[in-house]
Amino acid sequence: MDQATHREGKHVRTSMYVALLISFFVALLFIIQQFFDNEFCPGILPGKWSHIYGIILYPLFHSNTSHLLSNLPPLFFLTAGTFYYMPKRFFIAPLTIWLVSAFIIWTFGRSGCHLGASGIIYGLAFMLATLGFLKKQRTLGAFALIIVFMYGSMIWGVLPQDGNVSWEGHAGGALAGVLLAVLWRKKPIYTDEPEDDDDDTDEPFSRSTHEIADAEINYHFIPENPRK
C-alpha cells in the first residue's frame, strides 16, 4: 500500500469517526432529555429573551424518537462528507450555519418551540451541493449529485408551510450553506489540493466511493400552547 492510499484510507476513517462521535453525542443528549420536564423547551422560543439560551441548545435536542431517528442518518452522512472535503473548515462551517439559522428562527420564527438538527443538515447539504456546482470538481460533484438525488425533497423544506416543520430553520441553514459555498468557492478542498494555501504540498489522493441510505429529514416546530 503506497503512502497516498494509506493517507486516503486514514482520512476516510477519521471522517466517519468524527461523524459517528457527533451522532452519538446527539443521541446521548436525547436520552438525557427524557429526564426534562415535558413543558420545558430545549430549543428556540422566537423573540423571548428569557429563553435566549435556546439558541445554543436547539440543534442538539429533538421532540421525539422518530424525530431523532429521521435526522441521525443525514447528520452522520453530511458531517462525514464535510470533514472529508474540508477538514480545516469543519468546525467553522456548522458553527456558522448554526448561528445564522438560529438568528432567522429567533427573528422570523413562528411562536412556539423550534428544535432539531435539520437546520445544520440543510446548511451542510446546500453548502456541499453548491460547492460541487461552483468548483466543478469531480468527486465533490459526485457527492453533490448524491445529495440532490437522495435529498431532492429538501428544496421544499425551505418554503413557508404549516404544520410541525420549522421551515424557518431550514431556510436559515440553507442560506448560510449557500453563502459559505460562494465565499469558499476558490478555496482548495481535500481531493484536489491541500487545504493549506501557503506551502504544504502532498501527492494527489485516490478517489473514494460514497454510499448513503435514504433518510427523511425533520426539523420540528411545536406550536405554543395558546393557554399560556
mmCIF file of C-alpha atoms in Angstrom:
data_model
loop_
_atom_site.group_PDB
_atom_site.id
_atom_site.type_symbol
_atom_site.label_atom_id
_atom_site.label_comp_id
_atom_site.label_asym_id
_atom_site.label_seq_id
_atom_site.Cartn_x
_atom_site.Cartn_y
_atom_site.Cartn_z
ATOM 1 C CA MET A 1 0.000 0.000 0.000
ATOM 2 C CA ASP A 2 1.538 3.321 -1.068
ATOM 3 C CA GLN A 3 1.622 6.385 1.142
ATOM 4 C CA ALA A 4 -1.159 8.233 -0.711
ATOM 5 C CA THR A 5 -3.567 5.273 -0.451
ATOM 6 C CA HIS A 6 -2.767 4.831 3.231
ATOM 7 C CA ARG A 7 -3.369 8.508 3.911
ATOM 8 C CA GLU A 8 -6.644 8.433 1.983
ATOM 9 C CA GLY A 9 -7.899 5.445 3.966
ATOM 10 C CA LYS A 10 -6.940 7.079 7.230
ATOM 11 C CA HIS A 11 -8.736 10.279 6.299
ATOM 12 C CA VAL A 12 -11.915 8.404 5.321
ATOM 13 C CA ARG A 13 -11.880 6.537 8.636
ATOM 14 C CA THR A 14 -11.299 9.743 10.591
ATOM 15 C CA SER A 15 -14.221 11.414 8.802
ATOM 16 C CA MET A 16 -16.501 8.539 9.762
ATOM 17 C CA TYR A 17 -15.264 8.506 13.361
ATOM 18 C CA VAL A 18 -15.895 12.240 13.752
ATOM 19 C CA ALA A 19 -19.391 11.910 12.270
ATOM 20 C CA LEU A 20 -20.130 8.888 14.473
ATOM 21 C CA LEU A 21 -18.979 10.759 17.574
ATOM 22 C CA ILE A 22 -21.240 13.728 16.785
ATOM 23 C CA SER A 23 -24.219 11.456 16.081
ATOM 24 C CA PHE A 24 -23.617 9.549 19.319
ATOM 25 C CA PHE A 25 -23.449 12.807 21.274
ATOM 26 C CA VAL A 26 -26.790 13.973 19.848
ATOM 27 C CA ALA A 27 -28.366 10.592 20.656
ATOM 28 C CA LEU A 28 -26.966 10.750 24.205
ATOM 29 C CA LEU A 29 -28.453 14.199 24.711
ATOM 30 C CA PHE A 30 -31.828 12.869 23.608
ATOM 31 C CA ILE A 31 -31.625 10.222 26.344
ATOM 32 C CA ILE A 32 -30.773 12.917 28.886
ATOM 33 C CA GLN A 33 -33.668 14.997 27.539
ATOM 34 C CA GLN A 34 -36.118 12.340 28.703
ATOM 35 C CA PHE A 35 -35.478 13.462 32.279
ATOM 36 C CA PHE A 36 -36.577 17.030 31.480
ATOM 37 C CA ASP A 37 -39.997 18.375 32.344
ATOM 38 C CA ASN A 38 -42.316 17.810 29.374
ATOM 39 C CA GLU A 39 -43.165 21.512 29.372
ATOM 40 C CA PHE A 40 -39.520 22.555 29.013
ATOM 41 C CA CYS A 41 -38.436 23.661 25.540
ATOM 42 C CA PRO A 42 -34.744 22.899 24.843
ATOM 43 C CA GLY A 43 -34.980 24.903 21.646
ATOM 44 C CA ILE A 44 -35.680 28.420 20.442
ATOM 45 C CA LEU A 45 -38.727 30.410 21.503
ATOM 46 C CA PRO A 46 -38.631 33.258 18.948
ATOM 47 C CA GLY A 47 -38.276 36.733 20.419
ATOM 48 C CA LYS A 48 -38.229 35.590 24.054
ATOM 49 C CA TRP A 49 -35.116 36.958 25.764
ATOM 50 C CA SER A 50 -35.796 34.892 28.882
ATOM 51 C CA HIS A 51 -35.163 31.814 26.725
ATOM 52 C CA ILE A 52 -32.122 33.120 24.832
ATOM 53 C CA TYR A 53 -30.113 30.032 25.824
ATOM 54 C CA GLY A 54 -32.263 28.071 23.357
ATOM 55 C CA ILE A 55 -30.046 29.440 20.578
ATOM 56 C CA ILE A 56 -27.234 27.267 21.943
ATOM 57 C CA LEU A 57 -29.366 24.197 22.623
ATOM 58 C CA TYR A 58 -31.815 23.969 19.724
ATOM 59 C CA PRO A 59 -29.922 21.723 17.222
ATOM 60 C CA LEU A 60 -28.856 19.304 19.948
ATOM 61 C CA PHE A 61 -32.309 18.147 21.051
ATOM 62 C CA HIS A 62 -35.297 16.541 19.341
ATOM 63 C CA SER A 63 -39.002 16.341 20.066
ATOM 64 C CA ASN A 64 -39.372 12.538 19.990
ATOM 65 C CA THR A 65 -37.694 9.308 18.939
ATOM 66 C CA SER A 66 -38.903 9.389 15.328
ATOM 67 C CA HIS A 67 -37.661 12.971 15.021
ATOM 68 C CA LEU A 68 -34.224 11.912 16.254
ATOM 69 C CA LEU A 69 -34.010 8.807 14.068
ATOM 70 C CA SER A 70 -35.015 10.721 10.953
ATOM 71 C CA ASN A 71 -32.195 13.213 11.493
ATOM 72 C CA LEU A 72 -29.340 10.957 12.583
ATOM 73 C CA PRO A 73 -28.565 9.309 9.185
ATOM 74 C CA PRO A 74 -28.286 12.560 7.177
ATOM 75 C CA LEU A 75 -26.440 14.206 10.069
ATOM 76 C CA PHE A 76 -23.869 11.399 10.052
ATOM 77 C CA PHE A 77 -23.526 11.393 6.266
ATOM 78 C CA LEU A 78 -23.190 15.154 5.862
ATOM 79 C CA THR A 79 -20.824 15.731 8.777
ATOM 80 C CA ALA A 80 -18.623 12.929 7.453
ATOM 81 C CA GLY A 81 -18.686 14.487 3.975
ATOM 82 C CA THR A 82 -17.911 17.956 5.319
ATOM 83 C CA PHE A 83 -14.956 16.686 7.343
ATOM 84 C CA TYR A 84 -13.727 14.666 4.374
ATOM 85 C CA TYR A 85 -13.733 17.545 1.896
ATOM 86 C CA MET A 86 -12.981 20.452 4.226
ATOM 87 C CA PRO A 87 -11.251 19.187 7.391
ATOM 88 C CA LYS A 88 -9.768 22.604 8.207
ATOM 89 C CA ARG A 89 -13.144 24.308 7.877
ATOM 90 C CA PHE A 90 -15.161 21.573 9.506
ATOM 91 C CA PHE A 91 -15.901 23.447 12.726
ATOM 92 C CA ILE A 92 -16.474 26.910 11.279
ATOM 93 C CA ALA A 93 -18.995 25.594 8.716
ATOM 94 C CA PRO A 94 -21.583 24.033 11.086
ATOM 95 C CA LEU A 95 -20.989 26.799 13.658
ATOM 96 C CA THR A 96 -21.789 29.496 11.083
ATOM 97 C CA ILE A 97 -24.854 27.569 9.878
ATOM 98 C CA TRP A 98 -25.906 27.079 13.500
ATOM 99 C CA LEU A 99 -25.780 30.805 14.310
ATOM 100 C CA VAL A 100 -27.358 32.034 11.062
ATOM 101 C CA SER A 101 -30.272 29.596 11.276
ATOM 102 C CA ALA A 102 -30.725 30.495 14.963
ATOM 103 C CA PHE A 103 -30.900 34.192 14.068
ATOM 104 C CA ILE A 104 -33.501 33.504 11.359
ATOM 105 C CA ILE A 105 -35.634 31.451 13.744
ATOM 106 C CA TRP A 106 -35.287 33.936 16.583
ATOM 107 C CA THR A 107 -36.181 36.892 14.362
ATOM 108 C CA PHE A 108 -38.782 35.477 11.980
ATOM 109 C CA GLY A 109 -39.909 32.197 13.514
ATOM 110 C CA ARG A 110 -43.498 31.456 14.460
ATOM 111 C CA SER A 111 -44.382 31.425 18.132
ATOM 112 C CA GLY A 112 -43.539 28.013 19.561
ATOM 113 C CA CYS A 113 -40.592 25.729 20.265
ATOM 114 C CA HIS A 114 -38.139 25.214 17.386
ATOM 115 C CA LEU A 115 -35.652 22.389 17.848
ATOM 116 C CA GLY A 116 -33.746 19.697 15.954
ATOM 117 C CA ALA A 117 -30.552 19.256 13.939
ATOM 118 C CA SER A 118 -32.024 19.660 10.483
ATOM 119 C CA GLY A 119 -31.118 23.350 10.248
ATOM 120 C CA ILE A 120 -27.479 22.263 10.262
ATOM 121 C CA ILE A 121 -28.303 19.324 7.976
ATOM 122 C CA TYR A 122 -29.859 21.653 5.422
ATOM 123 C CA GLY A 123 -26.921 24.031 5.699
ATOM 124 C CA LEU A 124 -24.267 21.371 5.115
ATOM 125 C CA ALA A 125 -26.240 19.821 2.245
ATOM 126 C CA PHE A 126 -26.711 23.142 0.449
ATOM 127 C CA MET A 127 -23.095 24.094 1.078
ATOM 128 C CA LEU A 128 -21.665 20.888 -0.375
ATOM 129 C CA ALA A 129 -24.073 20.831 -3.315
ATOM 130 C CA THR A 130 -23.332 24.475 -4.170
ATOM 131 C CA LEU A 131 -19.584 23.923 -3.840
ATOM 132 C CA GLY A 132 -19.794 20.917 -6.145
ATOM 133 C CA PHE A 133 -21.544 23.055 -8.751
ATOM 134 C CA LEU A 134 -19.256 26.082 -8.427
ATOM 135 C CA LYS A 135 -15.940 24.245 -8.284
ATOM 136 C CA LYS A 136 -16.796 21.623 -10.937
ATOM 137 C CA GLN A 137 -14.580 19.211 -9.028
ATOM 138 C CA ARG A 138 -15.117 15.553 -9.905
ATOM 139 C CA THR A 139 -15.501 13.815 -6.549
ATOM 140 C CA LEU A 140 -17.259 16.716 -4.860
ATOM 141 C CA GLY A 141 -19.546 16.940 -7.884
ATOM 142 C CA ALA A 142 -20.395 13.249 -7.473
ATOM 143 C CA PHE A 143 -21.032 13.805 -3.787
ATOM 144 C CA ALA A 144 -23.301 16.747 -4.639
ATOM 145 C CA LEU A 145 -25.271 14.584 -7.091
ATOM 146 C CA ILE A 146 -25.887 12.055 -4.337
ATOM 147 C CA ILE A 147 -27.250 14.865 -2.179
ATOM 148 C CA VAL A 148 -29.513 16.087 -4.981
ATOM 149 C CA PHE A 149 -30.905 12.616 -5.753
ATOM 150 C CA MET A 150 -31.258 11.391 -2.175
ATOM 151 C CA TYR A 151 -32.462 14.646 -0.641
ATOM 152 C CA GLY A 152 -34.132 16.386 -3.548
ATOM 153 C CA SER A 153 -37.213 16.989 -1.399
ATOM 154 C CA MET A 154 -35.106 19.295 0.764
ATOM 155 C CA ILE A 155 -35.864 22.106 -1.679
ATOM 156 C CA TRP A 156 -39.477 22.184 -0.497
ATOM 157 C CA GLY A 157 -38.418 22.241 3.140
ATOM 158 C CA VAL A 158 -37.179 25.823 2.873
ATOM 159 C CA LEU A 159 -40.545 27.144 1.688
ATOM 160 C CA PRO A 160 -43.182 28.548 4.087
ATOM 161 C CA GLN A 161 -45.560 25.841 5.257
ATOM 162 C CA ASP A 162 -47.882 24.924 8.084
ATOM 163 C CA GLY A 163 -47.586 22.012 10.454
ATOM 164 C CA ASN A 164 -44.806 20.863 12.762
ATOM 165 C CA VAL A 165 -41.982 21.765 10.392
ATOM 166 C CA SER A 166 -39.697 24.666 11.189
ATOM 167 C CA TRP A 167 -39.182 25.874 7.632
ATOM 168 C CA GLU A 168 -37.579 28.987 9.146
ATOM 169 C CA GLY A 169 -34.716 26.825 10.430
ATOM 170 C CA HIS A 170 -34.426 25.032 7.101
ATOM 171 C CA ALA A 171 -34.302 28.312 5.188
ATOM 172 C CA GLY A 172 -31.763 29.843 7.560
ATOM 173 C CA GLY A 173 -29.486 26.821 7.349
ATOM 174 C CA ALA A 174 -29.762 26.612 3.557
ATOM 175 C CA LEU A 175 -28.995 30.343 3.205
ATOM 176 C CA ALA A 176 -25.914 30.034 5.395
ATOM 177 C CA GLY A 177 -24.733 26.966 3.449
ATOM 178 C CA VAL A 178 -25.029 28.696 0.080
ATOM 179 C CA LEU A 179 -23.236 31.805 1.358
ATOM 180 C CA LEU A 180 -20.365 29.706 2.724
ATOM 181 C CA ALA A 181 -20.057 27.869 -0.585
ATOM 182 C CA VAL A 182 -19.852 31.141 -2.502
ATOM 183 C CA LEU A 183 -17.319 32.511 -0.010
ATOM 184 C CA TRP A 184 -15.153 29.376 -0.221
ATOM 185 C CA ARG A 185 -15.597 28.620 -3.924
ATOM 186 C CA LYS A 186 -11.936 29.392 -4.688
ATOM 187 C CA LYS A 187 -10.553 27.593 -1.665
ATOM 188 C CA PRO A 188 -8.940 24.190 -2.230
ATOM 189 C CA ILE A 189 -10.632 21.053 -0.923
ATOM 190 C CA TYR A 190 -9.097 17.796 0.247
ATOM 191 C CA THR A 191 -9.452 15.873 -3.007
ATOM 192 C CA ASP A 192 -7.739 18.344 -5.317
ATOM 193 C CA GLU A 193 -5.032 20.048 -3.251
ATOM 194 C CA PRO A 194 -4.030 20.700 0.374
ATOM 195 C CA GLU A 195 -6.278 22.955 2.445
ATOM 196 C CA ASP A 196 -3.203 24.970 3.495
ATOM 197 C CA ASP A 197 -2.870 27.606 0.779
ATOM 198 C CA ASP A 198 0.705 28.518 1.684
ATOM 199 C CA ASP A 199 3.466 25.962 1.375
ATOM 200 C CA ASP A 200 2.191 22.446 2.119
ATOM 201 C CA THR A 201 2.417 20.006 -0.781
ATOM 202 C CA ASP A 202 1.024 16.486 -0.956
ATOM 203 C CA GLU A 203 0.503 13.819 -3.539
ATOM 204 C CA PRO A 204 -2.934 13.610 -5.168
ATOM 205 C CA PHE A 205 -5.280 11.435 -3.165
ATOM 206 C CA SER A 206 -7.071 8.421 -4.534
ATOM 207 C CA ARG A 207 -10.798 8.727 -5.087
ATOM 208 C CA SER A 208 -13.325 7.135 -2.778
ATOM 209 C CA THR A 209 -16.885 5.979 -3.243
ATOM 210 C CA HIS A 210 -19.639 7.402 -1.052
ATOM 211 C CA GLU A 211 -22.787 5.471 -0.256
ATOM 212 C CA ILE A 212 -25.859 6.600 1.597
ATOM 213 C CA ALA A 213 -29.147 5.123 2.614
ATOM 214 C CA ASP A 214 -32.309 7.129 2.082
ATOM 215 C CA ALA A 215 -33.497 9.070 5.108
ATOM 216 C CA GLU A 216 -36.204 11.544 5.964
ATOM 217 C CA ILE A 217 -35.179 14.871 7.427
ATOM 218 C CA ASN A 218 -37.333 16.531 10.051
ATOM 219 C CA TYR A 219 -36.932 19.830 11.839
ATOM 220 C CA HIS A 220 -39.722 20.049 14.363
ATOM 221 C CA PHE A 221 -41.731 23.089 15.345
ATOM 222 C CA ILE A 222 -44.013 22.730 18.346
ATOM 223 C CA PRO A 223 -46.787 25.383 18.364
ATOM 224 C CA GLU A 224 -47.035 27.385 21.543
ATOM 225 C CA ASN A 225 -49.786 26.370 23.939
ATOM 226 C CA PRO A 226 -52.447 29.078 23.456
ATOM 227 C CA ARG A 227 -53.447 28.757 27.105
ATOM 228 C CA LYS A 228 -50.091 30.141 28.222
#
